[in-house]
Coordinates of C-alpha atoms in Angstrom, one line a residue:
X1 CA 56.4 43.6 -45.2
X2 CA 59.1 45.2 -45.5
X3 CA 62.5 44.4 -43.7
X4 CA 62.4 46.9 -40.8
X5 CA 66.2 47.5 -40.8
X6 CA 66.4 47.9 -44.3
X7 CA 62.9 50.3 -44.7
X8 CA 64.0 54.1 -43.9
X9 CA 60.9 53.9 -43.1
X10 CA 60.2 52.8 -39.7
X11 CA 59.7 54.9 -36.6
X12 CA 61.6 56.2 -34.5
X13 CA 61.6 55.6 -30.8
X14 CA 61.8 59.1 -28.3
X15 CA 60.7 58.7 -24.7
X16 CA 59.5 62.1 -22.6
X17 CA 59.7 61.8 -18.5
X18 CA 56.4 63.1 -16.3
X19 CA 58.2 64.8 -13.6
X20 CA 55.9 66.4 -10.8
X21 CA 57.6 67.9 -7.7
X22 CA 56.1 66.9 -3.6
X23 CA 53.6 69.3 -4.1
X24 CA 52.2 68.6 -7.5
X25 CA 54.1 70.3 -9.8
X26 CA 54.8 69.1 -13.1
X27 CA 57.8 69.9 -14.9
X28 CA 57.9 71.0 -18.3
X29 CA 60.5 72.5 -20.4
X30 CA 60.9 75.4 -23.4
X31 CA 61.4 74.1 -27.1
X32 CA 64.5 75.6 -28.0
X33 CA 64.5 74.6 -31.1
X34 CA 62.0 73.6 -34.5
X35 CA 59.9 72.2 -34.3
X36 CA 58.3 73.9 -32.4
X37 CA 59.9 76.3 -30.9
X38 CA 59.1 78.4 -27.4
X39 CA 56.1 75.6 -26.6
X40 CA 56.5 73.7 -23.7
X41 CA 56.8 69.9 -23.7
X42 CA 58.2 66.6 -21.2
X43 CA 62.0 66.3 -20.9
X44 CA 62.3 63.9 -23.5
X45 CA 63.3 63.3 -26.7
X46 CA 65.2 60.0 -29.4
X47 CA 66.6 56.9 -28.4
X48 CA 70.0 56.5 -28.5
X49 CA 71.2 53.2 -30.3
X50 CA 71.3 49.3 -27.7
X51 CA 70.4 52.2 -24.3
X52 CA 67.1 50.2 -23.1
X53 CA 64.3 53.8 -22.8
X54 CA 65.0 53.5 -18.8
X55 CA 68.1 55.6 -19.1
X56 CA 67.2 57.3 -22.0
X57 CA 64.3 58.7 -19.7
X58 CA 67.0 59.8 -16.5
X59 CA 69.8 61.0 -19.7
X60 CA 66.9 63.1 -21.3
X61 CA 65.8 64.6 -17.9
X62 CA 69.0 65.6 -16.7
X63 CA 69.6 67.0 -20.2
X64 CA 67.1 69.4 -21.0
X65 CA 66.2 69.7 -16.6
X66 CA 70.2 69.6 -15.1
X67 CA 68.4 67.2 -12.4
X68 CA 69.4 64.1 -11.6
X69 CA 66.1 61.7 -11.4
X70 CA 65.1 58.0 -10.3
X71 CA 62.6 56.8 -13.5
X72 CA 59.8 54.6 -12.0
X73 CA 56.6 53.1 -13.7
X74 CA 55.4 52.8 -16.8
X75 CA 53.3 56.1 -17.8
X76 CA 52.1 55.1 -21.8
X77 CA 53.0 54.8 -25.1
X78 CA 52.1 57.1 -27.7
X79 CA 52.5 56.2 -31.1
X80 CA 50.1 58.4 -33.2
X81 CA 52.1 59.1 -37.2
X82 CA 51.5 62.6 -37.3
X83 CA 51.9 64.0 -33.4
X84 CA 55.3 64.9 -34.8
X85 CA 56.3 66.5 -38.1
X86 CA 58.8 65.4 -38.3
X87 CA 57.8 61.5 -39.4
X88 CA 56.6 59.0 -37.6
X89 CA 57.8 59.2 -33.5
X90 CA 56.2 56.4 -31.4
X91 CA 57.5 58.3 -27.6
X92 CA 57.2 56.2 -23.8
X93 CA 56.7 58.3 -21.3
X94 CA 57.6 57.0 -17.6
X95 CA 57.8 58.3 -14.0
X96 CA 60.3 60.1 -12.8
X97 CA 61.2 61.5 -9.3
X98 CA 63.9 64.1 -9.4
X99 CA 66.4 63.1 -6.7
X100 CA 69.2 65.7 -7.4
X101 CA 69.5 69.4 -8.9
X102 CA 67.9 72.5 -9.2
X103 CA 65.4 72.2 -12.3
X104 CA 66.9 74.8 -15.6
X105 CA 67.1 74.4 -19.0
X106 CA 69.5 72.8 -20.9
X107 CA 71.1 70.6 -23.8
X108 CA 68.4 71.8 -26.5
X109 CA 65.7 73.3 -23.5
X110 CA 65.7 77.1 -23.4
X111 CA 63.7 77.0 -20.2
X112 CA 62.8 74.6 -17.5
X113 CA 60.5 75.1 -14.9
X114 CA 57.6 73.9 -12.7
X115 CA 53.4 74.3 -13.6
X116 CA 51.2 74.9 -11.1
X117 CA 47.8 72.4 -12.3
X118 CA 45.2 75.8 -13.7
X119 CA 48.3 77.0 -15.3
X120 CA 48.6 74.2 -17.6
X121 CA 45.1 74.6 -19.4
X122 CA 46.7 78.0 -21.1
X123 CA 50.2 77.0 -21.7
X124 CA 50.9 76.5 -25.1
X125 CA 52.4 72.7 -25.8
X126 CA 54.3 71.3 -28.2
X127 CA 53.8 67.9 -29.7
X128 CA 50.5 66.5 -28.2
X129 CA 52.5 66.9 -24.9
X130 CA 48.5 68.6 -23.6
X131 CA 47.0 65.7 -24.4
X132 CA 49.4 63.1 -22.8
X133 CA 49.7 65.3 -19.3
X134 CA 45.8 66.2 -19.6
X135 CA 46.1 61.4 -19.2
X136 CA 48.7 61.5 -16.4
X137 CA 47.2 64.9 -14.6
X138 CA 43.6 62.4 -15.1
X139 CA 45.6 59.3 -13.4
X140 CA 46.9 60.7 -10.8
X141 CA 44.3 61.9 -9.9
X142 CA 42.1 58.6 -9.9
X143 CA 45.0 56.8 -8.3
X144 CA 44.5 60.1 -5.7
X145 CA 41.4 59.4 -4.8
X146 CA 42.2 54.6 -4.6
X147 CA 44.5 55.3 -2.1
X148 CA 42.4 58.3 -0.1
X149 CA 44.0 61.5 -0.4
X150 CA 43.9 65.1 -1.8
X151 CA 45.8 67.3 -3.6
X152 CA 48.9 68.6 -2.4
X153 CA 49.1 71.5 -0.5
X154 CA 50.3 73.4 -1.1
X155 CA 53.2 75.0 2.3
X156 CA 52.7 78.8 3.1
X157 CA 55.4 81.3 2.6
X158 CA 56.0 81.2 6.5
X159 CA 57.0 77.8 6.1
X160 CA 59.1 77.8 2.9
X161 CA 63.0 77.3 2.7

C-alpha cells in the first residue's frame, strides 16, 4: 500500500447535515456552482485541515443555510467512489437541529429551502443525495414507529405565526 500521506489519490472527506424542522420538513440547498449547479442537496462540504467532522457539519450548515445548528448523531457514511464527479469523496452525515437563524442560501448555495416529504419525489438532486434522503426518511419513519409516534402534523394556517 502506498503511503496515504503522500498519495494524491486518497479520498477527500465531506460532511452533510440532515436537518428537519418540527413539521418534519427537510432542509436542502440548491447548488450555486458545478458540479450539479441548480440541483438540490443536503447542506455540506469539505472538511478543513484539523477540523472535526462535527465542527465541519455545523460550519457548513451555517455557511450554506444561515442556520446555527446543534450537531447530533451520526446518520451514515457514504463512500461509493463514483458518487462525486470531481473524485473519490467520502461523506459523513450527521443529524443537526436548527437552534437559531432563518434558512437562506449562502456561500456556494444559491438557495436554502424547506421541503415537505411529498415534494422530494420530483426534486432534482445532486450527487447521491436522493439515495441519502430516501434512506434517512426511512430511518426516521422506523424510529417514529418504534416510539409509537405518527408523522408530525401541519399546523393550521390560523395557528401559524
